[in-house]
Each structure stands twice: as structure tokens, then as C-alpha cells.
Tab-separated table of C-alpha atoms and ligand atoms in Angstrom:
chain	number	residue	atom	x	y	z
A	101	GLU	CA	208.468	131.723	156.190
A	102	THR	CA	208.005	135.212	157.656
A	103	PRO	CA	205.513	137.106	155.432
A	104	ALA	CA	206.762	140.339	153.818
A	105	GLY	CA	204.192	142.375	155.751
A	106	TYR	CA	205.319	141.148	159.180
A	107	ARG	CA	207.210	143.208	161.714
A	108	ALA	CA	207.300	142.678	165.455
A	109	LEU	CA	205.698	145.670	167.146
A	110	ASP	CA	206.936	147.501	170.220
A	111	ASP	CA	205.426	150.172	172.452
A	112	VAL	CA	206.507	152.839	169.950
A	113	GLY	CA	205.116	151.205	166.789
A	114	LEU	CA	201.935	149.818	168.313
A	115	PRO	CA	199.894	153.059	168.751
A	116	ALA	CA	200.456	154.050	165.110
A	117	TYR	CA	199.411	150.562	164.004
A	118	LEU	CA	196.256	150.591	166.144
A	119	ALA	CA	195.325	154.126	165.105
A	120	ALA	CA	194.661	152.796	161.593
A	121	ILE	CA	192.013	150.331	162.868
A	122	PRO	CA	188.854	152.443	163.345
A	123	ASN	CA	186.958	150.210	165.816
A	124	VAL	CA	190.080	149.801	167.968
A	125	ALA	CA	190.961	153.525	167.886
A	126	ASP	CA	187.367	154.221	168.885
A	127	LYS	CA	187.561	151.806	171.847
A	128	LEU	CA	190.710	153.527	173.119
A	129	GLY	CA	189.432	157.070	172.538
A	130	GLY	CA	191.505	160.250	172.347
A	131	ALA	CA	194.695	160.495	170.276
A	132	PRO	CA	197.418	157.824	169.836
A	133	ALA	CA	199.872	160.031	171.756
A	134	GLU	CA	197.633	159.586	174.829
A	135	TRP	CA	197.630	155.769	174.692
A	136	GLN	CA	199.634	153.890	177.294
A	137	VAL	CA	201.322	150.660	176.128
A	138	ARG	CA	202.639	147.979	178.463
A	139	GLU	CA	204.102	144.634	177.360
A	140	VAL	CA	202.780	142.058	179.839
A	141	GLY	CA	203.472	138.764	178.078
A	142	ASP	CA	204.446	136.313	180.782
A	143	GLY	CA	203.768	133.274	178.625
A	144	ASN	CA	206.342	131.135	176.939
A	145	LEU	CA	205.707	132.000	173.302
A	146	ASN	CA	204.332	135.427	172.369
A	147	LEU	CA	204.144	139.185	172.943
A	148	VAL	CA	201.106	140.577	174.726
A	149	PHE	CA	200.540	144.326	175.099
A	150	ILE	CA	197.949	146.082	177.191
A	151	VAL	CA	196.957	149.365	175.575
A	152	THR	CA	194.794	151.890	177.399
A	153	GLY	CA	193.380	155.211	176.268
A	154	PRO	CA	191.033	157.855	177.680
A	155	ARG	CA	187.938	155.775	176.812
A	156	GLY	CA	189.023	152.152	177.312
A	157	GLY	CA	191.598	149.451	176.769
A	158	VAL	CA	192.478	146.495	174.546
A	159	ALA	CA	194.900	143.589	174.694
A	160	VAL	CA	197.131	142.968	171.666
A	161	LYS	CA	198.748	139.584	171.157
A	162	GLN	CA	201.430	139.146	168.501
A	163	ALA	CA	203.315	135.986	167.635
A	164	LEU	CA	207.089	136.088	167.197
A	165	PRO	CA	208.836	133.926	164.600
A	166	TYR	CA	210.484	132.022	167.465
A	167	VAL	CA	209.752	130.663	170.963
A	168	ARG	CA	209.951	133.566	173.390
A	169	LEU	CA	211.069	131.374	176.313
A	170	VAL	CA	214.043	129.981	174.378
A	171	GLY	CA	214.882	132.651	171.782
A	172	GLU	CA	215.629	132.863	168.055
A	173	SER	CA	217.434	129.534	168.110
A	174	TRP	CA	213.991	127.853	168.303
A	175	PRO	CA	211.948	129.076	165.312
A	176	LEU	CA	208.164	128.687	165.503
A	177	PRO	CA	205.732	129.565	162.686
A	178	LEU	CA	203.724	132.776	162.893
A	179	SER	CA	200.734	130.799	161.610
A	180	ARG	CA	199.968	129.956	165.244
A	181	ALA	CA	198.277	133.376	165.449
A	182	PHE	CA	195.956	132.328	162.616
A	183	PHE	CA	195.047	129.092	164.410
A	184	GLU	CA	194.538	130.950	167.690
A	185	HIS	CA	192.127	133.323	165.972
A	186	GLU	CA	190.244	130.471	164.267
A	187	ALA	CA	189.894	128.759	167.633
A	188	LEU	CA	188.722	131.947	169.357
A	189	VAL	CA	185.994	132.333	166.719
A	190	ALA	CA	184.806	128.740	167.245
A	191	GLN	CA	184.987	129.100	171.034
A	192	ALA	CA	183.032	132.371	170.897
A	193	ALA	CA	180.291	130.540	168.994
A	194	ALA	CA	180.139	127.657	171.477
A	195	ALA	CA	180.957	129.398	174.781
A	196	PRO	CA	180.645	133.193	174.347
A	197	ALA	CA	180.613	133.995	178.084
A	198	GLN	CA	184.081	132.459	178.567
A	199	THR	CA	185.715	133.798	175.390
A	200	PRO	CA	187.309	137.261	175.102
A	201	ALA	CA	185.745	139.426	172.385
A	202	ILE	CA	187.871	139.811	169.252
A	203	HIS	CA	188.258	143.357	167.929
A	204	HIS	CA	190.693	142.756	165.051
A	205	HIS	CA	192.853	140.052	163.485
A	206	ASP	CA	195.772	140.594	161.089
A	207	ALA	CA	197.085	137.286	159.758
A	208	GLU	CA	200.163	138.852	158.072
A	209	MET	CA	201.200	140.569	161.297
A	210	ALA	CA	200.274	137.414	163.286
A	211	LEU	CA	198.357	139.729	165.586
A	212	THR	CA	194.995	139.787	167.337
A	213	VAL	CA	193.417	142.724	169.165
A	214	MET	CA	191.008	141.526	171.823
A	215	GLU	CA	188.999	142.515	174.845
A	216	LEU	CA	191.153	143.711	177.727
A	217	LEU	CA	190.391	141.422	180.636
A	218	ARG	CA	190.516	143.465	183.809
A	219	PRO	CA	190.484	143.082	186.721
A	220	HIS	CA	190.809	139.398	185.792
A	221	VAL	CA	193.879	137.553	187.046
A	222	ILE	CA	195.529	134.419	185.763
A	223	MET	CA	193.986	131.506	187.715
A	224	ARG	CA	197.426	130.046	188.419
A	225	LYS	CA	198.371	133.193	190.357
A	226	GLY	CA	195.139	133.001	192.333
A	227	LEU	CA	195.900	129.359	193.182
A	228	ALA	CA	199.373	130.306	194.441
A	229	ALA	CA	197.865	133.137	196.500
A	230	GLY	CA	195.170	130.926	198.059
A	231	ILE	CA	192.160	132.701	196.529
A	232	ARG	CA	188.829	130.935	195.959
A	233	TYR	CA	186.907	131.563	192.756
A	234	PRO	CA	183.260	130.511	193.181
A	235	LYS	CA	182.417	130.514	189.451
A	236	PHE	CA	185.570	128.770	188.192
A	237	ALA	CA	184.458	125.123	188.228
A	238	HIS	CA	181.088	125.736	186.617
A	239	ASP	CA	182.441	128.127	184.002
A	240	VAL	CA	185.365	125.938	182.946
A	241	ALA	CA	183.099	122.883	182.838
A	242	HIS	CA	180.641	124.867	180.703
A	243	PHE	CA	183.426	126.064	178.389
A	244	MET	CA	184.804	122.558	177.887
A	245	ALA	CA	181.430	120.857	177.481
A	246	HIS	CA	180.217	123.388	174.919
A	247	THR	CA	183.411	123.792	172.892
A	248	LEU	CA	184.067	120.043	172.816
A	249	PHE	CA	180.498	118.882	172.227
A	250	HIS	CA	179.674	121.418	169.519
A	251	THR	CA	182.826	120.612	167.517
A	252	SER	CA	182.390	116.840	167.791
A	253	ASP	CA	180.569	114.306	165.589
A	254	LEU	CA	177.763	114.357	168.160
A	255	ALA	CA	176.907	117.901	167.023
A	256	LEU	CA	178.379	118.372	163.525
A	257	PRO	CA	177.498	116.727	160.218
A	258	ALA	CA	180.529	114.731	159.054
A	259	ALA	CA	181.332	116.972	156.076
A	260	GLU	CA	181.350	120.104	158.240
A	261	LYS	CA	183.515	118.406	160.849
A	262	LYS	CA	186.012	117.358	158.167
A	263	ARG	CA	186.092	120.880	156.766
A	264	ARG	CA	186.964	122.169	160.228
A	265	ILE	CA	189.585	119.489	160.805
A	266	ALA	CA	191.222	120.640	157.564
A	267	VAL	CA	191.412	124.234	158.853
A	268	PHE	CA	193.510	123.131	161.825
A	269	CYS	CA	195.554	120.433	160.087
A	270	GLY	CA	198.418	122.840	159.459
A	271	ASN	CA	199.005	123.545	163.149
A	272	THR	CA	201.687	120.871	163.145
A	273	ALA	CA	204.493	122.866	164.774
A	274	LEU	CA	202.447	123.560	167.897
A	275	CYS	CA	201.215	119.960	168.036
A	276	LYS	CA	204.840	118.832	167.740
A	277	ILE	CA	205.719	120.850	170.847
A	278	THR	CA	203.077	118.899	172.764
A	279	GLU	CA	204.126	115.588	171.233
A	280	ASP	CA	207.736	116.146	172.306
A	281	LEU	CA	207.496	118.125	175.544
A	282	ILE	CA	204.556	116.299	177.118
A	283	PHE	CA	204.547	112.797	175.678
A	284	THR	CA	208.231	112.109	175.062
A	285	ASP	CA	210.978	114.260	176.587
A	286	PRO	CA	210.270	113.708	180.316
A	287	TYR	CA	210.873	109.983	179.724
A	288	ARG	CA	214.265	110.342	178.039
A	289	VAL	CA	217.420	112.437	178.283
A	290	ALA	CA	216.523	115.737	176.611
A	291	GLU	CA	218.629	118.864	176.668
A	292	LEU	CA	215.871	121.184	177.858
A	293	ASN	CA	214.581	118.983	180.684
A	294	HIS	CA	215.221	120.314	184.165
A	295	TRP	CA	214.021	119.616	187.689
A	296	THR	CA	214.757	120.460	191.282
A	297	SER	CA	218.248	119.013	191.554
A	298	PRO	CA	219.762	117.091	193.217
A	299	GLN	CA	216.574	116.264	195.186
A	300	LEU	CA	214.678	114.849	192.186
A	301	ASP	CA	217.642	113.349	190.287
A	302	GLY	CA	216.687	109.869	191.455
A	303	ILE	CA	213.018	110.001	190.509
A	304	ALA	CA	213.855	111.643	187.161
A	305	ALA	CA	216.100	108.655	186.442
A	306	GLU	CA	213.296	106.311	187.560
A	307	PHE	CA	210.954	107.859	184.969
A	308	ARG	CA	213.597	107.469	182.242
A	309	ALA	CA	213.835	103.767	183.103
A	310	ASP	CA	210.086	103.219	183.617
A	311	THR	CA	208.943	101.027	180.746
A	312	ALA	CA	205.345	100.873	182.006
A	313	ALA	CA	205.160	104.674	182.169
A	314	LYS	CA	206.659	104.962	178.677
A	315	ALA	CA	204.111	102.505	177.272
A	316	ALA	CA	201.236	104.322	178.996
A	317	VAL	CA	202.318	107.798	177.892
A	318	SER	CA	202.868	106.543	174.353
A	319	GLU	CA	199.321	105.182	174.278
A	320	LEU	CA	198.131	108.670	175.237
A	321	LYS	CA	200.399	110.174	172.580
A	322	GLY	CA	198.657	107.850	170.128
A	323	ARG	CA	195.266	109.223	171.152
A	324	PHE	CA	196.636	112.740	170.675
A	325	LEU	CA	197.972	111.885	167.208
A	326	ILE	CA	195.058	109.776	165.999
A	327	HIS	CA	191.767	110.911	167.547
A	328	ALA	CA	190.284	113.972	165.833
A	329	GLU	CA	187.413	113.874	168.304
A	330	ALA	CA	186.696	117.600	168.698
A	331	MET	CA	188.378	120.982	168.472
A	332	ILE	CA	190.463	121.126	171.612
A	333	HIS	CA	192.029	124.226	173.161
A	334	GLY	CA	195.272	122.311	173.414
A	335	ASP	CA	196.860	124.345	176.249
A	336	LEU	CA	194.077	124.595	178.830
A	337	HIS	CA	196.183	124.907	181.959
A	338	THR	CA	195.350	127.345	184.750
A	339	GLY	CA	197.717	129.884	183.123
A	340	SER	CA	195.272	130.073	180.180
A	341	ILE	CA	192.292	130.916	182.398
A	342	MET	CA	191.640	134.447	183.685
A	343	VAL	CA	189.205	134.873	186.547
A	344	THR	CA	187.372	137.247	188.832
A	345	ALA	CA	184.844	136.392	191.523
A	346	THR	CA	182.105	136.553	188.893
A	347	GLU	CA	183.715	135.756	185.521
A	348	THR	CA	185.945	133.171	183.873
A	349	LYS	CA	187.641	133.717	180.513
A	350	VAL	CA	189.740	131.262	178.537
A	351	ILE	CA	192.654	132.733	176.574
A	352	ASP	CA	195.581	131.469	174.476
A	353	PRO	CA	194.167	128.681	172.232
A	354	GLU	CA	197.112	128.739	169.793
A	355	PHE	CA	197.623	124.967	170.248
A	356	ALA	CA	194.074	124.265	169.044
A	357	PHE	CA	193.416	121.415	166.631
A	358	TYR	CA	191.059	118.461	166.299
A	359	GLY	CA	192.262	116.071	168.959
A	360	PRO	CA	191.078	114.036	171.952
A	361	MET	CA	188.651	115.792	174.315
A	362	GLY	CA	190.334	114.323	177.368
A	363	PHE	CA	193.440	116.395	176.656
A	364	ASP	CA	191.616	119.604	177.675
A	365	ILE	CA	189.815	118.045	180.642
A	366	GLY	CA	193.070	116.466	181.794
A	367	ALA	CA	194.867	119.803	181.494
A	368	VAL	CA	192.436	121.442	183.917
A	369	ILE	CA	192.424	118.513	186.357
A	370	GLY	CA	196.200	117.983	186.217
A	371	ASN	CA	196.921	121.660	186.839
A	372	LEU	CA	194.477	121.804	189.765
A	373	LEU	CA	196.237	118.787	191.250
A	374	LEU	CA	199.641	120.472	190.824
A	375	ALA	CA	198.281	123.530	192.631
A	376	PHE	CA	197.014	121.218	195.393
A	377	PHE	CA	200.442	119.602	195.819
A	378	ALA	CA	202.107	123.042	195.860
A	379	GLN	CA	200.037	124.280	198.828
A	380	PRO	CA	202.403	123.129	201.636
A	381	GLY	CA	205.046	125.277	199.946
A	382	HIS	CA	202.857	128.349	200.463
A	383	ALA	CA	201.618	127.560	203.975
A	384	THR	CA	202.324	129.970	206.811
A	385	ALA	CA	201.519	129.742	210.523
A	386	ALA	CA	198.637	132.162	209.983
A	387	ASP	CA	197.450	130.412	206.827
A	388	PRO	CA	198.295	126.694	206.806
A	389	ARG	CA	196.447	126.269	203.488
A	390	GLU	CA	194.799	123.003	204.566
A	391	ASP	CA	191.271	124.244	203.930
A	392	TYR	CA	192.433	125.717	200.658
A	393	GLY	CA	193.902	122.380	199.593
A	394	ARG	CA	190.519	120.779	200.247
A	395	TRP	CA	188.865	123.539	198.212
A	396	ILE	CA	191.161	122.764	195.264
A	397	LEU	CA	190.324	119.056	195.434
A	398	ASP	CA	186.649	119.954	195.556
A	399	GLN	CA	187.186	121.965	192.356
A	400	VAL	CA	188.574	118.816	190.709
A	401	THR	CA	185.353	117.019	191.641
A	402	GLN	CA	183.168	119.932	190.559
A	403	VAL	CA	184.912	120.403	187.211
A	404	TRP	CA	184.446	116.761	186.204
A	405	THR	CA	180.926	116.383	187.640
A	406	LYS	CA	179.634	119.586	186.090
A	407	PHE	CA	181.374	118.812	182.790
A	408	GLU	CA	179.721	115.402	182.633
A	409	GLY	CA	176.291	116.833	183.442
A	410	ILE	CA	176.488	119.646	180.906
A	411	PHE	CA	177.953	117.411	178.176
A	412	LEU	CA	175.232	114.765	178.640
A	413	GLY	CA	172.596	117.507	178.637
A	414	LEU	CA	173.882	118.711	175.267
A	415	TRP	CA	173.894	115.140	173.972
A	416	ARG	CA	170.237	114.769	175.053
A	417	ASP	CA	169.029	118.108	173.655
A	418	ASP	CA	171.407	119.072	170.872
A	419	ALA	CA	172.614	115.905	169.127
A	420	THR	CA	172.535	117.276	165.585
A	421	GLY	CA	175.608	115.376	164.362
A	422	ASP	CA	175.941	112.262	162.259
A	423	LEU	CA	177.020	110.026	165.145
A	424	TYR	CA	174.333	107.954	166.953
A	425	PRO	CA	171.423	109.107	164.743
A	426	ALA	CA	168.237	109.352	166.843
A	427	ASP	CA	166.111	107.181	164.530
A	428	LEU	CA	168.473	104.255	165.053
A	429	PHE	CA	167.819	104.311	168.790
A	430	ALA	CA	164.163	105.367	168.954
A	431	ASP	CA	162.567	102.144	170.255
A	432	PRO	CA	162.862	101.080	173.930
A	433	ALA	CA	165.699	98.638	173.239
A	434	GLY	CA	167.499	101.353	171.297
A	435	GLN	CA	167.043	103.840	174.105
A	436	ALA	CA	168.477	101.375	176.610
A	437	ALA	CA	171.397	100.766	174.243
A	438	LEU	CA	171.988	104.506	173.889
A	439	ARG	CA	172.054	104.896	177.676
A	440	ARG	CA	174.838	102.281	177.797
A	441	VAL	CA	176.652	103.999	174.924
A	442	LYS	CA	176.606	107.274	176.845
A	443	ALA	CA	177.797	105.656	180.069
A	444	ASP	CA	180.651	103.914	178.226
A	445	TYR	CA	181.532	107.119	176.383
A	446	MET	CA	181.815	109.126	179.619
A	447	GLU	CA	183.794	106.333	181.273
A	448	ARG	CA	186.262	106.297	178.401
A	449	LEU	CA	186.490	110.087	178.422
A	450	PHE	CA	187.112	110.073	182.171
A	451	SER	CA	189.886	107.527	181.763
A	452	ASP	CA	191.487	109.570	178.962
A	453	SER	CA	191.303	112.660	181.170
A	454	ILE	CA	193.065	110.894	184.058
A	455	GLY	CA	195.860	109.820	181.723
A	456	PHE	CA	196.319	113.238	180.123
A	457	ALA	CA	196.206	114.911	183.549
A	458	ALA	CA	199.054	112.650	184.666
A	459	ALA	CA	201.152	113.405	181.591
A	460	LYS	CA	200.642	117.132	182.155
A	461	MET	CA	201.689	116.898	185.803
A	462	ILE	CA	204.873	114.952	185.051
A	463	ARG	CA	206.053	117.284	182.321
A	464	ARG	CA	205.652	120.366	184.551
A	465	ILE	CA	208.095	118.858	187.061
A	466	LEU	CA	210.583	116.940	184.911
A	467	GLY	CA	210.321	118.702	181.530
A	468	LEU	CA	211.084	122.102	179.991
A	469	ALA	CA	208.226	124.335	181.147
A	470	HIS	CA	207.475	124.560	184.859
A	471	ILE	CA	204.708	126.348	186.787
A	472	GLU	CA	204.586	129.302	189.080
A	473	GLU	CA	202.921	127.568	192.065
A	474	LEU	CA	205.908	125.218	192.370
A	475	GLU	CA	208.721	127.469	191.095
A	476	THR	CA	207.931	130.154	193.681
A	477	ILE	CA	208.551	127.758	196.591
A	478	ALA	CA	211.946	129.155	197.581
A	479	ASP	CA	213.020	126.293	199.882
A	480	ALA	CA	214.274	123.670	197.396
A	481	ASP	CA	213.785	120.753	199.816
A	482	LEU	CA	210.201	121.768	200.476
A	483	ARG	CA	209.573	122.284	196.756
A	484	ALA	CA	211.083	118.902	195.938
A	485	ASP	CA	208.850	117.261	198.553
A	486	CYS	CA	205.733	118.798	196.953
A	487	GLU	CA	206.946	117.764	193.494
A	488	MET	CA	207.771	114.227	194.609
A	489	ARG	CA	204.245	113.713	195.964
A	490	ALA	CA	202.740	115.015	192.722
A	491	LEU	CA	205.010	112.736	190.668
A	492	ARG	CA	204.090	109.657	192.712
A	493	LEU	CA	200.376	110.243	192.204
A	494	ALA	CA	200.821	111.119	188.526
A	495	ARG	CA	202.829	107.952	187.891
A	496	ASP	CA	200.012	105.876	189.378
A	497	MET	CA	197.367	107.757	187.359
A	498	LEU	CA	199.414	107.166	184.208
A	499	VAL	CA	200.102	103.480	184.664
A	500	ASN	CA	196.936	102.411	186.526
A	501	ARG	CA	194.404	104.753	185.023
A	502	GLY	CA	191.826	101.963	184.775
A	503	ALA	CA	191.774	101.812	188.585
A	504	TYR	CA	190.351	105.350	188.726
A	505	ARG	CA	186.683	104.653	188.122
A	506	ARG	CA	185.136	107.867	189.381
A	507	ILE	CA	186.315	111.311	190.344
A	508	GLY	CA	186.228	110.483	194.069
A	509	ASP	CA	188.899	107.831	193.463
A	510	LEU	CA	191.200	110.549	192.160
A	511	THR	CA	190.608	113.089	194.928
A	512	ALA	CA	190.990	110.363	197.565
A	513	ALA	CA	194.322	109.309	196.053
A	514	ALA	CA	195.466	112.936	195.903
A	515	ALA	CA	194.546	113.474	199.563
A	516	THR	CA	196.559	110.351	200.472
A	517	HIS	CA	199.637	111.429	198.489
A	518	GLY	CA	199.417	115.072	199.642
B	143	LIG	P1	201.387	133.042	175.441
B	143	LIG	O1	200.838	132.362	174.243
B	143	LIG	O2	202.712	133.661	175.179
B	143	LIG	O3	201.390	132.142	176.639
B	143	LIG	P2	199.002	134.338	176.534
B	143	LIG	O4	197.894	134.456	175.554
B	143	LIG	O5	198.901	133.259	177.530
B	143	LIG	O6	200.406	134.278	175.749
B	143	LIG	O7	199.140	135.746	177.275
B	143	LIG	C1	200.245	136.010	178.122
B	143	LIG	C2	199.788	136.882	179.282
B	143	LIG	O8	199.231	138.100	178.805
B	143	LIG	C3	198.687	136.258	180.116
B	143	LIG	O9	199.238	135.434	181.125
B	143	LIG	C4	197.969	137.455	180.684
B	143	LIG	O10	198.648	137.913	181.844
B	143	LIG	C5	198.123	138.497	179.598
B	143	LIG	N1	196.935	138.536	178.734
B	143	LIG	C6	196.696	137.803	177.633
B	143	LIG	N2	195.514	138.111	177.071
B	143	LIG	C7	194.976	139.084	177.836
B	143	LIG	C8	193.746	139.855	177.781
B	143	LIG	N3	192.836	139.654	176.814
B	143	LIG	N4	193.536	140.769	178.748
B	143	LIG	C9	194.448	140.974	179.728
B	143	LIG	N5	195.613	140.304	179.826
B	143	LIG	C10	195.885	139.365	178.900
B	144	LIG	MG1	199.817	131.397	177.659
B	145	LIG	MG1	211.371	123.275	189.090
B	146	LIG	MG1	200.300	130.370	174.298
């Protein structure tokens, strides 16, 4: 249902719309006729405009009543802008340094005006270009640990957590995209699937016949459907992270809902691994990218290790939720038990993350939506070779995820497959 007050804006209508919002007009400065508007949306779903004036700039994101990548034949509810805004508010509370400031939200127009991130670049582009970001691993680990911990039962009283779950319960259309495109379609014939053909025709057919992979991915789909563990970003790939040498910002949480924490951690790890496997496709004689590949794998290690440290620190210092009440574990036996609980919890979360990372990797090669680091490899044979290596590792991660006990097991396997 498109609300009566909705109209998709363009570079002509946008200045007049923004002029009526005093704090936004003030940020831009000068008169609306002086404001420059540029549509920069490179994502799959929405419009994004960069607006600059004499004093400053803003970014404006507006949802369309359909999927931008596909067109009007694939309707998608405008309510995703509401959920994105709700998530941004919760993320700003938990991880303000990594969350863009919100200047205005208009639910009817499915539109949010936010901080213009510049000179930040999309992390995925930096990974294709071979650029190192020294703050990335720490900042993303911090963002995930804080947003996940503070929206979980370890931090929230049960009634408050249930109230928040209810807020996001209606985000079913976006969840359905994940349920289909990540957990189902790559393992069956689906109209929108595509891959580097004919090079990957054989392995695509192998996945469609792979009963063990189907059982493993369906178990993960079950976790996604069933486990309202924390508010997750829901689309935390390297295209949703904007970076500079000193700052890291997380954008685009329209897929947010209460789901399994490992889905976000796996998104980061899986996308780093895809960037690692894409490196030979970007190597030149002057820049063979071998050191850079090692840097990416080190980021995988750093992201998990720092996440675990920060999350456990929050659990030690900030456990204000209803789960594992302190007075139940106060005596020495209880404290020993709680140490085991925490170790088991992190082990389970690690295993979930490995599985979700694998599912994310597979869908970016065999499913609908692909990624820039691989798509920009012009030589199809070379691209297919990179993709094949990524698929082989991901299949093992999916089916044998119990064999990955610590993060070094994963980076060692990646180095072997790469
Ligand atoms: P979608 O939901 O369609 O994927 P995104 O929120 O990912 O939309 O935004 C699409 C693109 O717009 C990003 O890749 C980025 O280049 C640009 N963008 C989004 N938000 C901002 C911002 N706050 N500042 C600068 N650029 C932004
Ligand atoms: Mg996006
Ligand atoms: Mg492709
Ligand atoms: Mg999006």
C-alpha cells in the first residue's frame, strides 16, 4: 500500500522538499536554488541523493515501492524506510561512532535525511582497489559487539526486548528476500540466479544436487527464522560499510530485525573472504596483491578476535539483562559455570558465523546479486577461477562448520584454497 502522501523525489523536487525542513535547510545554507543534487544510489533497492549547499551537505535516502535492481515488476513495501530508521536509532544508541547522524525522517515519504559521509568510500570499492583501512577491523568489531550485545537478552530486560522485537516483526518482506535469495535459491533452479557461464555451470549444478549443502543451509535458515537473539543489521556486507583511514560508518540497515547474531558477523567475514578470493583478478605485475590478500585474511582474524573480546567485556561489565542473572552465579562454583557458559556461547556464535559467512559467499556467486570485486574481473576464465575457489571453501564451511574451531582454522583454509 503506497501512502497517499508518498511521491518519489527527483533532483527537481528534492530542494523544495528539503527547504521546508529547517534543520536541514540550515545545514545546507544559502537558498534552495544554490543546492546541488546528485543521485548516487548504487545499491540494489533505493534512491540515494547527495545534496550540497554553500554551508554543507546531507545524504537523502528514499525507498521506492519496488526493487530498484529489478524494477516495478518486483514490488517491495516502503515500510523498509521505517525499519531502517528504527535500526539507525538503536545503532546510534549502541555504537554512535559508527552510525551516521540522522537529521530527519519522514515515514510517509519513506525518506531519511542523514549525515553526508565524505570523503568516506564504500569498503567494497577499497577492497577492489587494494587499499588498507587501519581502523576497519576494530570499528566493525566494536559496532557488532555493541549493537548485538545491547539488543540481546544479556543486556535487556525481557519485556523491553519483546517490545523491540514487536517493532521489527513487520519487516517480513525484507526478511523474505534473505530467506529466498540467500538460504534457498542458490540451491535450486530459480529464474534470477546467474553465474559466470559456462565456466561455473558444472559447480552450479553440483550445488543444486548437493543434499548435504541443502540440509546445512536449511539449518541456518532455521536459525534465521527462529532465533530472535538480537537486533541484527541484516545486510552487513562490505557495501554497507563506508570508510576512511580514521573512520568507519555502517549504513543501510533496512533488513534489520531480531535475528541470529552470527548473521551479521558472518556477513562481514564472508564478504572479506570474497574480497580475498577476488584479489588474483586484480593483480598486476607491479602490484601482485599477495601482501594485500594476507592483509584481508588478517582482517578476518582481527574482526572475530576483537569482536569476541569486546563482546565478552560487555558481558562482564554490562550484563543488565534477564539472562544469566548475576546472583545465580555468584559463588565460586557458579563463577566457574558462567565461564563455561561464556566459552560455549562464543563457540556456538563462532560456528553460526562460519555457516552464515558460507551462505553469503555462495549466494554472491550463484544467486541474483553479485559483488563488484568479482564482477569487475573482465577475464571470465580468471573470474571463474576466483569464484570456484571461493565456492569450494564456502561449501566446506557450510557442510563441515564444526571442523572450524577457531578463526585460524578459517584463515588457514582460505589460504589453502586461494
Ligand atoms: P541501498 O539500500 O539501495 O543499497 P544504500 O543505503 O546502501 O542503499 O546507499 C547506496 C549508496 O549511496 C551507497 O553505496 C553510498 O555510495 C551512497 N550513500 C548512502 N548513504 C550515504 C551517506 N550517508 N553519505 C554518502 N553516501 C551515501
Ligand atoms: Mg546498500
Ligand atoms: Mg558473476
Ligand atoms: Mg539496502
